[in-house]
mmCIF file of C-alpha atoms and ligand atoms in Angstrom:
data_model
loop_
_atom_site.group_PDB
_atom_site.id
_atom_site.type_symbol
_atom_site.label_atom_id
_atom_site.label_comp_id
_atom_site.label_asym_id
_atom_site.label_seq_id
_atom_site.Cartn_x
_atom_site.Cartn_y
_atom_site.Cartn_z
ATOM 1 C CA MET A 1 -20.198 8.595 16.660
ATOM 2 C CA ASN A 2 -20.583 10.725 13.751
ATOM 3 C CA THR A 3 -18.625 10.741 10.200
ATOM 4 C CA GLN A 4 -16.282 13.332 10.899
ATOM 5 C CA ASP A 5 -14.702 11.367 14.079
ATOM 6 C CA GLU A 6 -14.981 8.049 12.797
ATOM 7 C CA LEU A 7 -12.680 9.274 10.164
ATOM 8 C CA GLN A 8 -10.788 11.040 13.151
ATOM 9 C CA SER A 9 -10.103 8.062 15.285
ATOM 10 C CA THR A 10 -8.988 5.730 12.420
ATOM 11 C CA ILE A 11 -6.172 8.062 11.348
ATOM 12 C CA SER A 12 -5.084 7.738 14.907
ATOM 13 C CA ASP A 13 -5.619 4.250 15.129
ATOM 14 C CA LEU A 14 -3.294 3.644 11.726
ATOM 15 C CA VAL A 15 -0.882 6.894 12.149
ATOM 16 C CA VAL A 16 1.338 5.495 14.666
ATOM 17 C CA LYS A 17 5.243 6.160 15.642
ATOM 18 C CA GLY A 18 7.081 2.925 14.412
ATOM 19 C CA LYS A 19 4.207 1.363 12.816
ATOM 20 C CA GLY A 20 2.749 0.587 9.213
ATOM 21 C CA ILE A 21 0.443 -1.253 7.134
ATOM 22 C CA LEU A 22 0.600 -4.799 5.851
ATOM 23 C CA ALA A 23 -0.734 -5.244 2.363
ATOM 24 C CA ALA A 24 -2.922 -8.312 2.298
ATOM 25 C CA ASP A 25 -5.202 -7.968 -0.231
ATOM 26 C CA GLU A 26 -4.020 -9.915 -3.518
ATOM 27 C CA SER A 27 -6.534 -9.771 -5.779
ATOM 28 C CA SER A 28 -7.461 -13.184 -7.553
ATOM 29 C CA PRO A 29 -5.266 -12.862 -10.383
ATOM 30 C CA THR A 30 -2.452 -11.673 -8.341
ATOM 31 C CA ILE A 31 -2.179 -14.303 -5.644
ATOM 32 C CA ILE A 32 -2.861 -17.368 -8.864
ATOM 33 C CA LYS A 33 0.978 -15.437 -9.169
ATOM 34 C CA ARG A 34 2.184 -15.032 -6.151
ATOM 35 C CA PHE A 35 1.165 -18.909 -5.394
ATOM 36 C CA LYS A 36 2.598 -20.402 -8.704
ATOM 37 C CA ALA A 37 5.960 -18.887 -7.600
ATOM 38 C CA ILE A 38 5.836 -21.256 -4.487
ATOM 39 C CA ASN A 39 3.986 -23.940 -5.895
ATOM 40 C CA VAL A 40 0.702 -23.698 -4.214
ATOM 41 C CA GLU A 41 -2.927 -24.037 -5.296
ATOM 42 C CA PRO A 42 -4.244 -20.933 -5.426
ATOM 43 C CA THR A 43 -7.997 -22.461 -3.756
ATOM 44 C CA GLU A 44 -10.045 -21.031 -1.472
ATOM 45 C CA GLU A 45 -9.078 -23.104 1.448
ATOM 46 C CA ASN A 46 -4.813 -22.513 0.602
ATOM 47 C CA ARG A 47 -6.045 -18.310 0.410
ATOM 48 C CA ARG A 48 -7.777 -18.750 3.955
ATOM 49 C CA ALA A 49 -5.198 -20.783 5.567
ATOM 50 C CA TYR A 50 -2.491 -18.161 4.399
ATOM 51 C CA ARG A 51 -4.017 -14.985 5.490
ATOM 52 C CA SER A 52 -4.733 -16.860 8.529
ATOM 53 C CA LEU A 53 -1.201 -17.182 8.984
ATOM 54 C CA LEU A 54 -0.366 -13.744 8.115
ATOM 55 C CA LEU A 55 -3.146 -12.365 11.019
ATOM 56 C CA ALA A 56 -2.386 -14.606 13.757
ATOM 57 C CA THR A 57 1.386 -13.796 14.172
ATOM 58 C CA PRO A 58 2.525 -12.960 17.237
ATOM 59 C CA GLN A 59 2.638 -9.797 18.352
ATOM 60 C CA LEU A 60 2.344 -8.572 15.071
ATOM 61 C CA GLY A 61 0.276 -5.207 16.094
ATOM 62 C CA ASP A 62 3.865 -4.158 18.077
ATOM 63 C CA TYR A 63 4.581 -3.039 14.830
ATOM 64 C CA ILE A 64 1.704 -3.375 11.917
ATOM 65 C CA SER A 65 -1.425 -0.239 12.326
ATOM 66 C CA GLY A 66 -3.781 -1.125 9.587
ATOM 67 C CA VAL A 67 -4.176 -4.157 6.977
ATOM 68 C CA ILE A 68 -5.747 -4.288 3.711
ATOM 69 C CA LEU A 69 -7.787 -7.420 3.221
ATOM 70 C CA PHE A 70 -9.196 -8.472 -0.254
ATOM 71 C CA GLU A 71 -13.080 -8.977 -0.514
ATOM 72 C CA GLU A 72 -13.400 -12.583 0.706
ATOM 73 C CA THR A 73 -11.066 -12.538 3.163
ATOM 74 C CA LEU A 74 -13.824 -10.279 5.360
ATOM 75 C CA THR A 75 -15.998 -13.734 5.149
ATOM 76 C CA GLN A 76 -13.275 -16.038 5.989
ATOM 77 C CA THR A 77 -12.430 -17.703 9.321
ATOM 78 C CA THR A 78 -9.492 -19.347 11.365
ATOM 79 C CA ASP A 79 -9.214 -23.024 12.046
ATOM 80 C CA ALA A 80 -11.121 -22.188 15.166
ATOM 81 C CA ASP A 81 -13.924 -19.819 13.441
ATOM 82 C CA ILE A 82 -12.719 -16.778 14.514
ATOM 83 C CA PRO A 83 -13.524 -14.336 11.622
ATOM 84 C CA LEU A 84 -10.172 -12.888 10.330
ATOM 85 C CA PRO A 85 -11.152 -9.117 10.502
ATOM 86 C CA GLN A 86 -12.228 -10.105 14.045
ATOM 87 C CA LEU A 87 -8.232 -11.544 14.885
ATOM 88 C CA ALA A 88 -7.092 -8.623 12.913
ATOM 89 C CA ALA A 89 -8.636 -6.592 15.607
ATOM 90 C CA GLN A 90 -7.347 -8.640 18.702
ATOM 91 C CA GLN A 91 -4.326 -7.604 17.776
ATOM 92 C CA GLY A 92 -4.905 -4.048 17.756
ATOM 93 C CA ILE A 93 -4.742 -3.824 14.044
ATOM 94 C CA VAL A 94 -7.276 -1.937 12.259
ATOM 95 C CA VAL A 95 -8.941 -4.186 9.221
ATOM 96 C CA GLY A 96 -9.166 -2.030 5.713
ATOM 97 C CA ILE A 97 -10.648 -3.025 2.132
ATOM 98 C CA LYS A 98 -9.002 -2.937 -1.447
ATOM 99 C CA VAL A 99 -11.970 -1.402 -3.211
ATOM 100 C CA ASP A 100 -11.049 -1.126 -6.648
ATOM 101 C CA LYS A 101 -11.617 -3.831 -9.481
ATOM 102 C CA GLY A 102 -8.711 -3.061 -10.907
ATOM 103 C CA PHE A 103 -7.655 -1.420 -14.462
ATOM 104 C CA LEU A 104 -8.163 -1.141 -18.207
ATOM 105 C CA PRO A 105 -7.140 0.649 -21.325
ATOM 106 C CA LEU A 106 -7.821 4.417 -21.156
ATOM 107 C CA ALA A 107 -9.852 5.278 -24.188
ATOM 108 C CA GLY A 108 -8.298 7.971 -26.351
ATOM 109 C CA ALA A 109 -4.571 7.499 -24.145
ATOM 110 C CA THR A 110 -3.034 4.500 -25.859
ATOM 111 C CA GLY A 111 -0.633 3.387 -23.034
ATOM 112 C CA ASP A 112 -2.456 4.511 -20.160
ATOM 113 C CA ASN A 113 -4.668 2.689 -17.668
ATOM 114 C CA ILE A 114 -7.983 3.527 -15.980
ATOM 115 C CA THR A 115 -9.044 1.567 -13.044
ATOM 116 C CA GLN A 116 -12.825 0.880 -12.668
ATOM 117 C CA GLY A 117 -14.976 0.406 -9.506
ATOM 118 C CA LEU A 118 -16.678 4.105 -8.765
ATOM 119 C CA ASP A 119 -20.650 2.208 -9.782
ATOM 120 C CA GLY A 120 -22.107 1.544 -6.739
ATOM 121 C CA LEU A 121 -19.104 2.107 -4.432
ATOM 122 C CA ALA A 122 -21.245 3.928 -1.609
ATOM 123 C CA ASP A 123 -23.199 0.947 -1.271
ATOM 124 C CA ARG A 124 -20.404 -2.036 -1.409
ATOM 125 C CA LEU A 125 -18.624 0.233 1.445
ATOM 126 C CA ALA A 126 -21.371 0.378 3.731
ATOM 127 C CA GLY A 127 -21.527 -3.412 3.490
ATOM 128 C CA TYR A 128 -17.325 -3.444 4.030
ATOM 129 C CA LYS A 129 -17.698 -1.264 7.089
ATOM 130 C CA GLN A 130 -20.680 -3.905 8.842
ATOM 131 C CA GLN A 131 -17.649 -6.323 7.979
ATOM 132 C CA GLY A 132 -15.315 -4.981 10.055
ATOM 133 C CA ALA A 133 -13.709 -2.270 7.668
ATOM 134 C CA ARG A 134 -12.469 1.173 8.490
ATOM 135 C CA PHE A 135 -10.288 2.166 5.528
ATOM 136 C CA ALA A 136 -10.457 1.713 1.892
ATOM 137 C CA LYS A 137 -7.225 1.409 -0.655
ATOM 138 C CA TRP A 138 -8.003 2.543 -4.421
ATOM 139 C CA ARG A 139 -5.032 1.897 -6.578
ATOM 140 C CA GLU A 140 -4.315 3.643 -10.031
ATOM 141 C CA VAL A 141 -1.405 2.204 -12.172
ATOM 142 C CA TYR A 142 1.007 4.418 -14.563
ATOM 143 C CA ASN A 143 3.435 3.157 -16.839
ATOM 144 C CA ILE A 144 6.666 5.346 -17.772
ATOM 145 C CA SER A 145 7.418 5.576 -21.264
ATOM 146 C CA ALA A 146 8.343 8.500 -23.495
ATOM 147 C CA THR A 147 4.882 9.464 -23.809
ATOM 148 C CA ASN A 148 3.056 8.316 -21.252
ATOM 149 C CA PRO A 149 1.633 8.782 -18.943
ATOM 150 C CA THR A 150 -0.280 11.068 -21.289
ATOM 151 C CA ALA A 151 -1.657 14.512 -19.914
ATOM 152 C CA LEU A 152 -5.069 12.862 -20.310
ATOM 153 C CA GLY A 153 -4.365 10.067 -18.914
ATOM 154 C CA ILE A 154 -3.250 12.216 -15.522
ATOM 155 C CA LYS A 155 -5.969 13.924 -15.442
ATOM 156 C CA ALA A 156 -8.229 11.330 -15.437
ATOM 157 C CA ASN A 157 -6.819 8.866 -13.355
ATOM 158 C CA ALA A 158 -6.320 12.136 -10.526
ATOM 159 C CA GLU A 159 -10.251 12.523 -11.063
ATOM 160 C CA THR A 160 -10.852 8.393 -10.162
ATOM 161 C CA LEU A 161 -9.115 8.542 -7.305
ATOM 162 C CA ALA A 162 -10.662 11.799 -5.634
ATOM 163 C CA ARG A 163 -14.173 10.662 -6.353
ATOM 164 C CA TYR A 164 -13.182 7.344 -5.145
ATOM 165 C CA ALA A 165 -11.717 8.726 -1.881
ATOM 166 C CA ALA A 166 -14.789 11.349 -1.712
ATOM 167 C CA ILE A 167 -17.171 8.926 -1.633
ATOM 168 C CA CYS A 168 -15.186 6.986 1.381
ATOM 169 C CA GLN A 169 -15.367 9.608 3.408
ATOM 170 C CA SER A 170 -18.696 10.704 3.439
ATOM 171 C CA VAL A 171 -19.585 7.141 4.988
ATOM 172 C CA GLY A 172 -16.666 7.455 7.243
ATOM 173 C CA ILE A 173 -14.341 4.984 5.647
ATOM 174 C CA VAL A 174 -10.926 6.327 6.001
ATOM 175 C CA PRO A 175 -9.206 6.572 1.959
ATOM 176 C CA ILE A 176 -6.065 5.685 1.156
ATOM 177 C CA VAL A 177 -5.224 7.168 -2.302
ATOM 178 C CA GLU A 178 -2.788 5.186 -4.468
ATOM 179 C CA PRO A 179 -1.240 6.646 -7.364
ATOM 180 C CA GLU A 180 1.442 3.769 -8.098
ATOM 181 C CA VAL A 181 4.136 4.411 -10.963
ATOM 182 C CA LEU A 182 5.602 1.473 -11.916
ATOM 183 C CA LEU A 183 9.193 0.628 -12.220
ATOM 184 C CA ASP A 184 8.787 -1.225 -15.067
ATOM 185 C CA GLY A 185 11.079 0.393 -18.149
ATOM 186 C CA ASP A 186 14.436 1.238 -18.186
ATOM 187 C CA HIS A 187 14.085 4.809 -17.411
ATOM 188 C CA SER A 188 16.492 7.147 -15.492
ATOM 189 C CA ILE A 189 15.771 8.110 -11.833
ATOM 190 C CA ASP A 190 14.946 11.971 -13.049
ATOM 191 C CA ARG A 191 12.278 10.699 -15.428
ATOM 192 C CA CYS A 192 10.702 8.773 -12.440
ATOM 193 C CA TYR A 193 10.625 12.497 -10.249
ATOM 194 C CA GLU A 194 9.428 14.104 -13.276
ATOM 195 C CA VAL A 195 6.462 11.490 -13.882
ATOM 196 C CA ILE A 196 5.582 11.139 -9.585
ATOM 197 C CA GLU A 197 5.878 14.910 -9.389
ATOM 198 C CA ALA A 198 3.448 15.652 -11.960
ATOM 199 C CA VAL A 199 0.675 13.048 -10.940
ATOM 200 C CA GLN A 200 0.583 14.212 -7.224
ATOM 201 C CA HIS A 201 0.172 17.448 -8.007
ATOM 202 C CA ALA A 202 -2.776 16.380 -10.427
ATOM 203 C CA VAL A 203 -4.011 14.033 -7.935
ATOM 204 C CA PHE A 204 -3.901 16.801 -4.961
ATOM 205 C CA HIS A 205 -5.890 19.352 -7.129
ATOM 206 C CA ALA A 206 -8.616 16.614 -7.825
ATOM 207 C CA LEU A 207 -8.725 15.883 -4.537
ATOM 208 C CA TYR A 208 -8.879 19.512 -3.153
ATOM 209 C CA ARG A 209 -11.848 19.978 -6.014
ATOM 210 C CA HIS A 210 -13.942 17.373 -4.714
ATOM 211 C CA GLY A 211 -13.842 18.361 -0.952
ATOM 212 C CA VAL A 212 -11.801 15.968 -0.368
ATOM 213 C CA ILE A 213 -10.402 16.357 4.063
ATOM 214 C CA PHE A 214 -6.574 15.870 3.636
ATOM 215 C CA GLU A 215 -6.020 15.224 7.469
ATOM 216 C CA CYS A 216 -8.345 12.007 7.058
ATOM 217 C CA MET A 217 -6.720 10.229 4.238
ATOM 218 C CA LEU A 218 -2.977 8.462 3.662
ATOM 219 C CA LEU A 219 -1.355 8.604 0.381
ATOM 220 C CA LYS A 220 0.262 5.739 -0.969
ATOM 221 C CA PRO A 221 3.102 6.564 -3.389
ATOM 222 C CA SER A 222 6.025 5.191 -5.322
ATOM 223 C CA MET A 223 9.611 5.764 -4.000
ATOM 224 C CA VAL A 224 11.454 7.887 -6.823
ATOM 225 C CA ILE A 225 13.292 4.988 -8.260
ATOM 226 C CA GLN A 226 15.461 4.771 -11.523
ATOM 227 C CA GLY A 227 13.392 1.601 -13.593
ATOM 228 C CA LYS A 228 14.325 -1.795 -13.360
ATOM 229 C CA ASP A 229 15.634 -1.992 -16.369
ATOM 230 C CA HIS A 230 18.136 1.205 -15.913
ATOM 231 C CA PRO A 231 21.751 0.279 -15.772
ATOM 232 C CA VAL A 232 22.473 2.957 -13.154
ATOM 233 C CA LYS A 233 21.223 1.798 -9.734
ATOM 234 C CA ALA A 234 20.496 4.770 -7.410
ATOM 235 C CA THR A 235 21.742 4.514 -3.348
ATOM 236 C CA ALA A 236 19.615 4.660 -1.245
ATOM 237 C CA GLU A 237 20.422 8.970 -0.151
ATOM 238 C CA GLU A 238 19.769 9.561 -3.482
ATOM 239 C CA ILE A 239 16.761 7.705 -3.514
ATOM 240 C CA ALA A 240 15.188 9.303 -0.408
ATOM 241 C CA GLU A 241 16.569 12.413 -1.382
ATOM 242 C CA LYS A 242 14.363 13.004 -4.793
ATOM 243 C CA THR A 243 11.607 11.171 -2.804
ATOM 244 C CA LEU A 244 11.295 14.054 -0.237
ATOM 245 C CA LYS A 245 11.968 16.782 -2.827
ATOM 246 C CA GLU A 246 8.580 15.630 -5.102
ATOM 247 C CA LEU A 247 6.870 14.687 -1.543
ATOM 248 C CA ARG A 248 7.487 18.789 -0.445
ATOM 249 C CA ARG A 249 6.389 19.915 -3.886
ATOM 250 C CA THR A 250 2.997 17.989 -3.961
ATOM 251 C CA VAL A 251 1.801 16.976 -0.699
ATOM 252 C CA PRO A 252 -0.166 19.092 1.845
ATOM 253 C CA ALA A 253 1.338 19.100 5.273
ATOM 254 C CA ALA A 254 -2.149 18.462 6.508
ATOM 255 C CA VAL A 255 -1.550 15.055 5.329
ATOM 256 C CA PRO A 256 -1.360 12.820 8.600
ATOM 257 C CA SER A 257 0.677 9.980 6.478
ATOM 258 C CA ILE A 258 2.869 8.813 3.760
ATOM 259 C CA ASN A 259 3.057 4.742 3.551
ATOM 260 C CA PHE A 260 5.098 3.753 0.121
ATOM 261 C CA LEU A 261 4.397 0.309 -1.718
ATOM 262 C CA SER A 262 7.003 -1.678 -2.538
ATOM 263 C CA GLY A 263 5.986 -1.888 -5.766
ATOM 264 C CA GLY A 264 9.233 -4.992 -6.804
ATOM 265 C CA GLN A 265 11.905 -3.340 -4.879
ATOM 266 C CA THR A 266 13.446 -6.637 -2.621
ATOM 267 C CA PRO A 267 12.250 -6.579 1.400
ATOM 268 C CA GLU A 268 15.973 -5.235 2.050
ATOM 269 C CA GLU A 269 15.726 -2.740 -0.348
ATOM 270 C CA ALA A 270 12.635 -1.133 0.639
ATOM 271 C CA THR A 271 13.637 -1.617 4.371
ATOM 272 C CA ALA A 272 16.960 0.578 3.754
ATOM 273 C CA ASN A 273 15.111 2.755 1.387
ATOM 274 C CA LEU A 274 12.342 3.877 3.817
ATOM 275 C CA ASN A 275 14.848 3.939 6.100
ATOM 276 C CA ALA A 276 17.043 6.599 4.299
ATOM 277 C CA ILE A 277 13.921 8.563 3.386
ATOM 278 C CA ASN A 278 13.113 9.140 7.397
ATOM 279 C CA ALA A 279 16.965 9.612 8.357
ATOM 280 C CA LEU A 280 16.835 12.846 5.825
ATOM 281 C CA ALA A 281 13.061 14.096 6.512
ATOM 282 C CA GLY A 282 14.024 16.425 9.189
ATOM 283 C CA ASN A 283 10.774 17.794 11.042
ATOM 284 C CA ALA A 284 8.763 16.784 7.778
ATOM 285 C CA PRO A 285 5.048 17.561 8.475
ATOM 286 C CA TRP A 286 3.592 13.653 7.503
ATOM 287 C CA LEU A 287 4.530 10.202 8.811
ATOM 288 C CA LEU A 288 6.475 8.873 6.778
ATOM 289 C CA SER A 289 6.188 4.473 7.087
ATOM 290 C CA PHE A 290 4.801 1.462 4.844
ATOM 291 C CA SER A 291 1.753 -0.170 3.212
ATOM 292 C CA TYR A 292 3.915 -3.305 1.692
ATOM 293 C CA ALA A 293 2.897 -6.169 0.156
ATOM 294 C CA ARG A 294 5.669 -7.834 -1.760
ATOM 295 C CA ALA A 295 8.219 -6.297 1.001
ATOM 296 C CA LEU A 296 6.844 -8.096 3.936
ATOM 297 C CA GLN A 297 5.090 -11.260 2.292
ATOM 298 C CA GLN A 298 7.785 -12.323 -0.029
ATOM 299 C CA PRO A 299 10.195 -14.448 2.743
ATOM 300 C CA VAL A 300 6.528 -15.372 4.483
ATOM 301 C CA MET A 301 5.503 -16.937 1.289
ATOM 302 C CA GLN A 302 8.813 -18.575 0.601
ATOM 303 C CA SER A 303 9.068 -20.460 4.351
ATOM 304 C CA TRP A 304 5.551 -21.249 4.273
ATOM 305 C CA ALA A 305 5.213 -22.663 0.824
ATOM 306 C CA GLY A 306 1.837 -24.030 1.310
ATOM 307 C CA LYS A 307 2.536 -26.065 4.731
ATOM 308 C CA SER A 308 1.103 -26.145 8.164
ATOM 309 C CA GLU A 309 4.274 -27.335 9.772
ATOM 310 C CA ASN A 310 6.237 -24.093 8.586
ATOM 311 C CA VAL A 311 3.421 -21.664 9.704
ATOM 312 C CA ALA A 312 5.689 -20.944 13.066
ATOM 313 C CA VAL A 313 8.394 -20.092 10.637
ATOM 314 C CA ALA A 314 6.874 -18.081 8.420
ATOM 315 C CA GLN A 315 5.264 -15.851 10.979
ATOM 316 C CA ALA A 316 9.026 -15.458 12.591
ATOM 317 C CA ALA A 317 9.764 -13.961 9.106
ATOM 318 C CA LEU A 318 6.712 -11.852 8.401
ATOM 319 C CA PHE A 319 7.284 -10.826 12.453
ATOM 320 C CA LYS A 320 10.883 -10.061 11.221
ATOM 321 C CA ARG A 321 10.126 -7.594 8.380
ATOM 322 C CA ALA A 322 7.385 -5.973 10.264
ATOM 323 C CA LYS A 323 9.975 -4.987 13.338
ATOM 324 C CA LEU A 324 12.558 -3.979 10.454
ATOM 325 C CA ASN A 325 10.053 -1.782 8.886
ATOM 326 C CA GLY A 326 9.195 -0.412 11.788
ATOM 327 C CA ALA A 327 12.658 0.470 12.795
ATOM 328 C CA ALA A 328 13.060 2.326 9.073
ATOM 329 C CA GLN A 329 9.907 4.010 10.027
ATOM 330 C CA CYS A 330 11.888 5.819 12.746
ATOM 331 C CA GLY A 331 15.098 6.135 10.877
ATOM 332 C CA SER A 332 17.231 3.436 13.327
ATOM 333 C CA TYR A 333 17.474 0.602 10.795
ATOM 334 C CA VAL A 334 20.810 -0.534 10.221
ATOM 335 C CA VAL A 335 21.531 -3.554 7.708
ATOM 336 C CA ASP A 336 23.040 -5.719 11.049
ATOM 337 C CA MET A 337 19.633 -6.095 12.164
ATOM 338 C CA GLU A 338 19.038 -7.984 9.189
ATOM 339 C CA ASN A 339 20.928 -11.125 10.870
ATOM 340 C CA THR A 340 19.081 -11.046 14.118
HETATM 341 P P1 13P B 401 3.593 -3.941 -3.364
HETATM 342 O O1 13P B 401 4.390 -3.748 -1.836
HETATM 343 O O2 13P B 401 3.989 -5.453 -3.609
HETATM 344 O O3 13P B 401 4.178 -2.865 -4.154
HETATM 345 O O4 13P B 401 1.735 -4.085 -3.142
HETATM 346 C C1 13P B 401 1.537 -2.624 -2.777
HETATM 347 C C2 13P B 401 -0.394 -2.715 -2.997
HETATM 348 O O5 13P B 401 -0.598 -2.936 -2.076
HETATM 349 C C3 13P B 401 0.114 -2.486 -4.360
HETATM 350 O O6 13P B 401 -1.286 -1.977 -4.698
#
């Protein structure tokens, strides 16, 4: 298959009505934090056991079209010695890989960050591809304050995302472009709107300049929501209305799918907000779906708590959230479904 056909076929497998993406690509420091919260030692064996549990969830492929893995998972196997990427593929789930190396402060732009990992990326991608990866993820992180993100931060982060995406496409890997605007802070929903609109405008401008094929990428954005310390909580309808407004203003119709991150929303909020977005979307040109980590995994980790006897109930918790988010992708979720 040539590179263009490879990209196209991965897009067709990932962009499916009623399905979304499971982000299970927590970096080592992040998984330590998540395991600590459930009193589980962050050993390699526990990470392998936990991620095997996720990927072995019966019927997961009914609602999950793709999974983003962390590098080490590509080489791990189940108790029965099946490589984890192969287990995902058996479920009809496309394997993706987080390829960024986390962020550091951006010199010259106090309060802004810049993500590392472009050096040698093409070579690393070739290796991941041999291990079964067909798409990738790269996350840039933006703080909101009175002065952040700065104009320089917006420009430099957009440029980095575009360079990453262009490299991915050149080797037949579909890039997920993730400009994450953080929920931290006491900013209003309108301030969040202003930042996301500016960030995404710059990102698509840079993607265009770098020759990225919009038809063969996915966008993973934050929803437009007030900061978590803001006194007034927006309704799902308000979040949906403002999120759709900025998407229509910044994202070309050629992009096939927009898969939101959950960013610290509760599992129920992330589902209700995605549902409201789809209920209001009318004839939007993109699939509007999810690429959640915490909002899918929180109840799973709590049910599992590191104990093999809890695997089935933890898998049931994952299947439930995947199914409800699948419904939200179609705008057919109602809160009563939480009780089934
Ligand atoms: P959350 O859904 O927990 O925000 O994570 C998504 C993700 O992949 C962040 O990079």
